Coordinates of C-alpha atoms and ligand atoms in Angstrom, one line a residue:
M19 CA 0.0 0.0 0.0
D20 CA 1.0 3.6 -0.4
F21 CA 1.5 5.4 2.8
K22 CA 3.4 8.3 1.4
K23 CA 0.6 10.6 2.6
Y24 CA 1.6 9.7 6.2
T25 CA 5.3 9.4 5.8
D26 CA 5.4 12.9 4.3
A27 CA 4.7 14.1 7.8
I28 CA 8.3 13.2 8.6
D29 CA 9.6 15.8 6.1
R30 CA 7.0 18.3 7.3
E31 CA 8.1 17.8 11.0
A32 CA 11.8 17.5 10.1
E33 CA 12.6 20.5 12.2
V34 CA 11.1 19.1 15.3
I35 CA 12.6 15.6 14.7
L36 CA 16.1 16.8 13.9
G37 CA 16.0 19.6 16.5
A38 CA 15.4 16.9 19.1
S39 CA 18.4 15.0 17.7
D40 CA 20.7 18.0 17.8
K41 CA 19.6 18.8 21.4
V42 CA 20.4 15.2 22.5
W43 CA 23.8 15.5 20.7
D44 CA 24.5 18.7 22.6
A45 CA 23.4 17.3 26.0
A46 CA 25.5 14.1 25.5
E47 CA 24.7 12.2 28.7
T48 CA 25.7 8.7 29.7
A49 CA 23.5 5.8 30.8
F50 CA 20.7 6.7 33.3
D51 CA 21.8 10.3 33.5
E52 CA 19.9 11.3 30.4
Y53 CA 17.5 13.9 31.9
K54 CA 18.1 16.7 29.4
S55 CA 17.9 14.2 26.5
M56 CA 14.7 12.8 27.8
D57 CA 13.2 16.3 28.1
A58 CA 14.2 17.2 24.5
L59 CA 12.4 14.1 23.1
C60 CA 9.4 14.5 25.5
E61 CA 9.0 18.1 24.5
A62 CA 8.9 17.0 20.8
L63 CA 6.4 14.2 21.6
E64 CA 4.1 16.6 23.4
K65 CA 4.3 19.1 20.6
E66 CA 3.2 16.4 18.3
G67 CA 0.2 15.4 20.4
F68 CA 1.5 12.3 22.2
T69 CA 0.7 11.6 25.8
V70 CA 4.0 11.4 27.7
E71 CA 4.8 9.5 30.8
K72 CA 8.2 9.7 32.4
G73 CA 9.9 7.2 34.7
I74 CA 8.2 4.1 33.2
G75 CA 9.4 0.6 34.3
K76 CA 10.9 2.1 37.5
V77 CA 13.7 3.7 35.4
P78 CA 13.8 7.5 36.0
T79 CA 15.0 8.4 32.5
A80 CA 12.8 5.9 30.6
F81 CA 9.5 7.3 29.2
S82 CA 6.7 6.7 26.7
G83 CA 4.9 8.8 24.2
R84 CA 1.5 7.3 23.3
F85 CA -1.2 8.0 20.7
G86 CA -4.4 6.2 19.7
H87 CA -6.4 3.5 21.4
G88 CA -6.8 -0.3 21.3
K89 CA -5.0 -2.9 19.1
P90 CA -2.7 -3.4 17.5
V91 CA -0.1 -1.8 19.7
V92 CA 3.0 -0.8 17.8
G93 CA 6.2 0.0 19.7
L94 CA 9.1 2.2 18.4
L95 CA 12.2 2.0 20.4
G96 CA 14.4 5.1 20.8
E97 CA 17.8 5.5 22.6
Y98 CA 19.6 8.7 23.6
D99 CA 22.6 7.9 25.8
G100 CA 26.2 8.9 24.9
L101 CA 29.7 7.6 25.6
S102 CA 32.3 8.9 27.9
G103 CA 35.5 10.2 26.5
L104 CA 34.3 10.8 22.9
S105 CA 33.5 14.5 23.0
Q106 CA 34.1 16.0 19.5
V107 CA 33.3 19.2 17.6
S108 CA 30.6 18.5 15.0
G109 CA 31.7 18.7 11.3
C110 CA 35.4 18.9 12.2
P111 CA 37.5 16.4 10.3
V112 CA 40.3 16.2 13.0
N113 CA 40.0 15.0 16.6
N114 CA 39.0 18.1 18.5
P115 CA 36.9 17.6 21.6
V116 CA 34.3 20.2 22.7
V117 CA 35.2 19.2 26.3
P118 CA 38.4 17.2 26.7
G119 CA 37.4 13.8 28.1
G120 CA 33.7 14.7 27.9
V121 CA 30.8 12.7 26.7
G122 CA 30.0 12.4 23.0
H123 CA 27.4 10.6 20.9
G124 CA 29.9 8.0 19.7
C125 CA 27.2 5.5 18.8
G126 CA 24.8 7.9 17.2
H127 CA 22.0 7.5 19.7
N128 CA 20.9 11.1 19.3
L129 CA 19.8 10.1 15.8
L130 CA 18.4 6.8 17.0
G131 CA 15.9 8.5 19.4
A132 CA 15.0 11.1 16.8
G133 CA 14.5 8.6 13.9
A134 CA 12.2 6.5 16.0
L135 CA 10.3 9.6 17.0
G136 CA 9.9 10.5 13.3
A137 CA 8.4 7.1 12.6
A138 CA 6.0 7.4 15.6
I139 CA 4.9 10.8 14.2
A140 CA 4.0 9.3 10.8
V141 CA 2.0 6.4 12.4
K142 CA 0.2 8.9 14.6
E143 CA -0.7 10.9 11.5
Y144 CA -2.2 7.7 10.0
L145 CA -4.2 6.9 13.2
Q146 CA -5.5 10.5 13.4
D147 CA -6.4 10.7 9.7
T148 CA -8.2 7.3 9.4
G149 CA -9.7 7.2 12.9
K150 CA -8.8 3.5 12.9
E151 CA -8.2 1.5 16.0
G152 CA -4.6 1.1 17.0
T153 CA -1.9 2.6 19.3
V154 CA 1.6 3.8 18.6
V155 CA 4.0 4.0 21.5
F156 CA 7.4 5.6 21.3
Y157 CA 9.5 4.0 24.1
G158 CA 12.3 6.2 25.4
C159 CA 14.9 3.6 26.3
P160 CA 17.8 5.0 28.3
G161 CA 21.2 3.4 29.2
E162 CA 21.8 1.1 26.2
E163 CA 25.5 1.6 26.6
G164 CA 26.6 -0.5 29.5
G165 CA 23.2 -0.2 31.2
S166 CA 20.7 -2.5 29.5
G167 CA 17.8 0.0 30.1
K168 CA 15.4 -2.0 28.0
A169 CA 16.1 -5.2 30.0
F170 CA 15.1 -3.3 33.2
M171 CA 12.0 -2.0 31.4
A172 CA 11.2 -5.5 30.1
R173 CA 11.5 -6.9 33.6
E174 CA 8.7 -4.6 34.7
G175 CA 6.5 -5.6 31.8
V176 CA 6.7 -2.3 29.9
F177 CA 6.7 -4.0 26.4
D178 CA 4.1 -6.7 27.3
E179 CA 1.4 -4.6 25.6
C180 CA 3.2 -4.6 22.2
D181 CA 2.0 -6.6 19.2
F182 CA 5.4 -5.9 17.6
C183 CA 8.4 -3.5 18.0
I184 CA 10.5 -1.8 15.3
T185 CA 13.8 0.0 15.8
W186 CA 16.9 1.0 14.0
H187 CA 20.5 1.9 14.6
P188 CA 22.6 4.5 12.8
G189 CA 25.3 3.0 10.7
A190 CA 27.3 2.8 7.5
T191 CA 24.7 0.8 5.4
N192 CA 21.1 0.9 4.5
S193 CA 20.1 -2.6 5.5
V194 CA 17.9 -4.8 7.6
S195 CA 19.7 -6.2 10.7
T196 CA 19.7 -10.0 10.1
G197 CA 22.1 -11.4 12.8
S198 CA 21.9 -11.9 16.5
S199 CA 24.0 -10.5 19.4
L200 CA 25.5 -11.8 22.6
A201 CA 23.7 -12.0 25.9
N202 CA 25.7 -10.5 28.7
Y203 CA 26.1 -9.9 32.5
Q204 CA 27.9 -7.0 34.1
V205 CA 29.1 -7.6 37.6
L206 CA 31.2 -5.5 40.0
Y207 CA 33.5 -7.6 42.2
K208 CA 34.6 -6.0 45.5
F209 CA 37.4 -7.1 47.8
D210 CA 37.9 -5.9 51.4
G211 CA 41.2 -6.5 53.2
L212 CA 43.2 -4.7 55.9
A213 CA 45.3 -1.5 55.4
A214 CA 48.9 -1.5 56.6
H215 CA 52.2 0.2 56.1
A216 CA 53.4 -1.5 53.0
A217 CA 57.1 -1.5 54.2
G218 CA 56.8 -1.2 58.0
A219 CA 54.2 -3.9 58.7
P220 CA 53.1 -5.6 55.5
H221 CA 52.4 -8.8 57.4
L222 CA 49.6 -7.0 59.1
G223 CA 47.9 -6.1 55.9
R224 CA 45.6 -8.0 53.6
G225 CA 45.8 -6.6 50.1
A226 CA 42.5 -6.1 48.2
L227 CA 44.4 -5.0 45.1
D228 CA 46.3 -8.3 45.3
A229 CA 43.0 -10.1 45.2
V230 CA 41.9 -8.1 42.1
T231 CA 45.2 -8.9 40.4
L232 CA 44.9 -12.6 41.2
M233 CA 41.2 -12.7 40.1
N234 CA 42.3 -11.2 36.7
V235 CA 45.1 -13.8 36.4
G236 CA 42.6 -16.5 37.1
I237 CA 40.3 -15.2 34.4
Q238 CA 43.1 -15.2 31.9
F239 CA 43.5 -18.9 32.5
L240 CA 39.7 -19.4 32.3
R241 CA 39.6 -18.0 28.7
E242 CA 40.9 -21.2 27.2
H243 CA 38.2 -23.3 28.9
V244 CA 35.0 -21.5 27.9
I245 CA 33.2 -21.6 24.5
P246 CA 35.2 -19.6 21.8
E247 CA 32.2 -17.2 21.3
A248 CA 32.4 -16.1 24.9
R249 CA 33.9 -12.7 25.8
M250 CA 35.2 -11.6 29.2
H251 CA 36.2 -8.0 29.6
Y252 CA 37.2 -6.1 32.8
A253 CA 38.0 -2.6 34.1
V254 CA 39.7 -2.0 37.4
T255 CA 37.3 0.6 38.7
D256 CA 38.9 1.0 42.2
T257 CA 42.6 0.3 42.7
G258 CA 42.4 1.2 46.4
G259 CA 44.0 4.6 46.0
Y260 CA 47.3 5.8 44.5
S261 CA 49.7 5.3 47.4
P262 CA 51.9 2.3 46.8
N263 CA 53.2 2.4 50.3
V264 CA 49.8 1.3 51.6
V265 CA 48.4 -2.2 51.5
Q266 CA 45.2 -1.4 49.8
P267 CA 42.2 -2.3 52.0
H268 CA 39.6 -2.1 49.3
A269 CA 39.6 -2.7 45.5
E270 CA 37.0 -3.3 42.8
V271 CA 36.9 -4.8 39.3
L272 CA 34.0 -4.6 36.9
Y273 CA 33.4 -7.6 34.7
L274 CA 31.4 -7.8 31.5
L275 CA 30.7 -11.4 30.5
R276 CA 29.2 -12.3 27.1
A277 CA 28.1 -15.4 25.3
P278 CA 25.5 -16.3 22.6
E279 CA 22.8 -17.3 25.1
T280 CA 21.9 -16.3 28.6
P281 CA 22.3 -19.9 30.2
Q282 CA 25.9 -19.9 28.8
V283 CA 26.6 -16.5 30.4
Q284 CA 25.1 -17.8 33.7
S285 CA 27.5 -20.8 33.7
I286 CA 30.5 -18.6 33.0
F287 CA 29.4 -16.2 35.7
E288 CA 29.3 -19.1 38.2
R289 CA 32.9 -20.0 37.3
V290 CA 34.0 -16.3 37.5
N291 CA 32.5 -16.2 41.0
D292 CA 34.6 -19.2 42.0
I293 CA 37.7 -17.5 40.7
A294 CA 36.8 -14.3 42.7
Q295 CA 36.3 -16.4 45.8
G296 CA 39.6 -18.2 45.2
A297 CA 41.4 -14.8 44.9
A298 CA 39.8 -13.8 48.3
L299 CA 41.0 -17.0 49.9
M300 CA 44.5 -16.6 48.6
T301 CA 44.8 -13.1 49.9
G302 CA 42.8 -13.3 53.2
T303 CA 40.3 -10.8 51.9
K304 CA 36.6 -10.8 51.7
M305 CA 34.8 -10.9 48.3
S306 CA 31.3 -9.6 47.5
Y307 CA 29.7 -8.7 44.2
D308 CA 27.1 -6.4 42.9
F309 CA 25.1 -7.5 39.9
I310 CA 25.0 -4.4 37.8
K311 CA 22.9 -5.4 34.7
A312 CA 22.3 -8.0 32.0
C313 CA 20.8 -8.4 28.6
S314 CA 19.5 -11.1 26.4
N315 CA 20.7 -12.2 22.9
I316 CA 18.6 -10.7 20.1
I317 CA 16.1 -12.8 18.1
L318 CA 15.2 -10.7 15.0
N319 CA 11.9 -11.5 13.4
D320 CA 12.3 -12.7 9.8
V321 CA 8.7 -11.8 8.7
L322 CA 9.1 -8.2 9.9
G323 CA 12.6 -8.1 8.5
E324 CA 11.3 -9.0 5.0
Q325 CA 8.8 -6.2 5.3
L326 CA 11.4 -3.7 6.4
Q327 CA 13.5 -4.7 3.3
K328 CA 10.5 -3.8 1.1
S329 CA 10.1 -0.5 2.9
L330 CA 13.9 0.3 2.6
E331 CA 13.6 -0.2 -1.2
K332 CA 10.4 1.9 -1.4
Y333 CA 12.1 5.1 -0.2
E334 CA 15.1 6.9 -1.6
P335 CA 18.3 6.6 0.5
P336 CA 20.5 9.7 0.8
K337 CA 23.1 10.5 -1.7
L338 CA 26.1 12.7 -1.0
T339 CA 26.3 16.3 -2.1
P340 CA 29.8 17.6 -3.2
D341 CA 30.2 19.4 0.1
E342 CA 29.4 16.3 2.1
E343 CA 31.8 14.3 0.0
K344 CA 34.5 16.8 0.6
F345 CA 34.0 16.6 4.4
L346 CA 33.9 12.8 4.5
T347 CA 37.0 12.5 2.3
E348 CA 38.9 14.6 4.8
L349 CA 37.5 12.7 7.7
D350 CA 38.3 9.4 6.0
K351 CA 42.0 10.3 6.1
T352 CA 42.0 10.1 9.9
I353 CA 41.2 6.4 9.8
G354 CA 44.3 4.3 9.6
P355 CA 44.5 0.9 7.8
E356 CA 44.4 -1.1 11.1
Q357 CA 41.2 0.7 12.2
R358 CA 39.5 0.5 8.8
T359 CA 36.2 -1.4 8.7
D360 CA 33.4 -1.9 6.2
G361 CA 30.0 -3.3 7.3
L362 CA 29.5 -4.7 3.8
K363 CA 32.1 -7.4 4.4
N364 CA 29.8 -9.1 7.0
S365 CA 26.8 -9.0 4.6
L366 CA 28.8 -10.6 1.9
K367 CA 29.2 -13.8 3.9
F368 CA 25.5 -14.4 3.6
L369 CA 24.7 -13.1 0.1
K370 CA 24.8 -15.2 -3.1
G371 CA 25.0 -14.8 -6.9
E372 CA 24.1 -11.4 -8.4
E373 CA 23.3 -9.9 -5.0
H374 CA 26.8 -10.9 -3.7
D375 CA 28.5 -9.4 -6.8
F376 CA 26.4 -6.2 -6.6
V377 CA 27.4 -5.6 -2.9
E378 CA 31.0 -6.7 -3.4
K379 CA 31.7 -4.0 -5.9
H380 CA 30.8 -1.3 -3.4
V381 CA 33.3 -2.5 -0.7
G382 CA 35.8 0.3 -0.1
E383 CA 33.5 3.2 -1.2
L384 CA 33.5 6.3 0.9
Y385 CA 29.7 6.2 1.5
H386 CA 27.1 3.5 0.8
D387 CA 24.1 5.1 -0.8
F388 CA 22.3 1.9 -1.8
V389 CA 20.1 -0.7 -0.1
V390 CA 21.9 -3.9 0.8
P391 CA 19.9 -7.0 -0.2
Y392 CA 18.2 -9.1 2.5
A393 CA 19.8 -12.3 3.7
Y394 CA 18.6 -13.5 7.1
N395 CA 21.3 -15.4 9.0
G396 CA 20.6 -15.1 12.8
Q397 CA 24.3 -15.5 13.6
A398 CA 25.6 -13.7 16.7
S399 CA 28.0 -10.8 16.1
P400 CA 30.4 -10.1 19.0
G401 CA 28.4 -7.1 20.4
S402 CA 25.4 -7.0 22.6
S403 CA 22.2 -4.9 22.6
D404 CA 19.3 -4.6 25.0
V405 CA 17.0 -4.7 22.0
G406 CA 17.5 -8.4 22.7
D407 CA 15.2 -8.3 25.7
V408 CA 12.4 -6.7 23.7
S409 CA 12.8 -9.3 21.0
W410 CA 12.1 -12.0 23.7
V411 CA 8.9 -10.2 24.6
C412 CA 7.3 -9.6 21.2
P413 CA 8.2 -9.8 17.4
T414 CA 11.0 -7.3 16.9
A415 CA 13.0 -6.1 13.9
Q416 CA 15.6 -3.5 13.2
I417 CA 17.2 -1.6 10.3
S418 CA 20.3 0.5 9.9
T419 CA 20.7 3.5 7.5
A420 CA 23.9 5.1 6.3
T421 CA 24.2 8.0 8.7
W422 CA 28.0 7.9 8.5
M423 CA 30.7 7.1 6.0
A424 CA 31.6 3.4 5.3
S425 CA 35.0 3.4 7.1
T426 CA 33.7 4.9 10.4
P427 CA 34.7 2.8 13.4
G428 CA 32.0 2.2 16.0
H429 CA 32.3 4.2 19.3
S430 CA 34.7 6.7 17.9
W431 CA 35.1 10.5 17.7
Q432 CA 34.5 10.2 14.0
V433 CA 30.9 9.1 14.7
V434 CA 30.4 12.1 17.0
A435 CA 31.8 14.4 14.3
Q436 CA 29.2 13.2 11.8
G437 CA 26.2 13.0 14.2
K438 CA 24.8 16.6 13.7
E439 CA 25.7 16.9 10.0
S440 CA 23.4 16.9 6.9
V441 CA 24.1 13.3 5.9
A442 CA 23.1 12.0 9.3
H443 CA 20.0 14.1 9.3
R444 CA 18.8 12.9 5.9
A445 CA 19.6 9.3 6.8
T446 CA 17.6 9.7 10.0
L447 CA 14.5 10.9 8.1
Y448 CA 15.0 8.0 5.7
A449 CA 15.1 5.6 8.6
A450 CA 12.0 7.1 10.1
K451 CA 10.0 6.7 6.8
V452 CA 11.1 3.1 6.4
M453 CA 10.1 2.2 9.9
A454 CA 6.8 4.0 9.7
D455 CA 6.0 2.3 6.3
T456 CA 6.6 -1.1 7.8
C457 CA 4.5 -0.3 10.9
L458 CA 1.6 0.8 8.6
E459 CA 2.0 -2.2 6.3
V460 CA 1.8 -4.6 9.2
M461 CA -1.0 -2.8 10.9
N462 CA -3.0 -3.1 7.7
N463 CA -2.2 -6.8 7.1
P464 CA -3.5 -9.0 9.9
E465 CA -2.1 -12.1 8.2
Q466 CA 1.4 -10.7 8.1
L467 CA 1.1 -9.7 11.8
Q468 CA -0.1 -13.2 12.7
A469 CA 2.8 -14.7 10.7
A470 CA 5.3 -12.5 12.7
K471 CA 3.7 -13.6 15.9
D472 CA 3.7 -17.3 14.9
E473 CA 7.4 -17.0 14.2
Y474 CA 8.0 -15.4 17.5
K475 CA 6.1 -18.1 19.4
K476 CA 8.1 -20.8 17.6
R477 CA 11.4 -19.2 18.5
V478 CA 10.6 -18.1 22.0
P479 CA 8.3 -21.0 23.1
N480 CA 8.8 -20.4 26.8
G481 CA 8.5 -16.7 26.8
Y482 CA 10.8 -14.1 28.3
K483 CA 12.7 -14.5 31.6
C484 CA 14.6 -11.4 32.5
P485 CA 18.3 -12.1 33.2
I486 CA 18.5 -9.2 35.7
P487 CA 17.7 -10.5 39.2
A488 CA 14.7 -8.9 41.1
G489 CA 15.8 -6.1 43.3
V490 CA 18.8 -4.9 41.1
K491 CA 18.2 -1.3 40.1
P492 CA 19.6 0.6 37.1
R493 CA 22.6 2.7 38.1
S494 CA 24.3 5.6 36.5
L495 CA 27.7 4.7 35.2
T496 CA 29.2 7.5 37.2
K497 CA 27.8 6.1 40.5
L498 CA 28.9 2.4 40.4
Ligands
LIG6 ZN1 27.2 1.5 21.1
LIG7 ZN1 24.4 2.0 19.8

């Protein structure tokens, strides 16, 4: 069907949508501290006639914007958290932080929230115009980076009302996401010992930093004895101070454990606990841990994915203007050969024949202004996303559009430099139209919606079980 009449609203409201994106870029707040970003998006939602509720799912910076009534309930997922240490001046092709060491939108989540908002506006326009039954909900999902905001929200049943959810992620290609991601747990290990003069009476001390060191050594030996897809990362978040002549009485290390499925992460977690306990025994310290957060692997819905592909092909992806090309050519020079990436290489693994050859000839281009053919694979890539938890609750699918140049590394200042520029803006509006078109197609095709639900039930036969234990609350990264 032709829904252009409704997706046109995205161009009409571009100022509101992109204005919100730029405000979120400027605010640049990390996980669960996104108050200004939340306000920018909520203001836009209210202006567009949505009913806004803040603090949903017991997460202070989570919110919803709702329009319409009854079924189906369509969810659009928006994110808006930034990354520490990636501050960068917009449109500047050399590394130049706005605030040295400050927060920047190194994963493009300013665009992510605004694009989902744009899609919600078009669906609202349709509901308003036709008077049909149906509800569109924009879910403001905080703390994706290191926070798993959506998993906390899912634990409280926020997404239970949804018939299906659509989202996107800014990126280097116009494509439907077709893989999976890793489930993860993030756990803070704490060691308590006894302080002592490190030269005068070291025999009286019990070193907490020693315990952290021994735990980390233990984990290095564990690596060989877990499944190869597993990942175990750590950061020493408290060394016990900077005085080497003290036996450190307290130290902490933060672990991020990942594997393709939650039960695998759980079994690794139990072994990591044993190692931590062993380190405490070796050093005469006491170990305790804080479960910080977790997320599930993603199960992308193939029925919705196929529809998203059709929508991607229905609308025109952005093409570079000469000025944009000039800026990106300069920026591209800052990316060394060892850092160079191209998202197309992953797609190529799953494409065949003519489609493979078509995509292959674009590898190495400055910017990808075409739509990548669809090839569902379900294979886990080494990252994680809390979209996973939503995908265990209802049929969920995701796209990416080319908001940045092909060689852009993830979580880099180069992402920040492009996040408020015209290419990113146009690609965000394109993403909004594609998502809205798919929502409207599915809302108007009960058989397609049923097929998406049947697929979901087959793949998640026992429903969702949140990997975050009851009682664990979301915490700002700055207050761990
Ligand atoms: Zn990220
Ligand atoms: Zn991201």
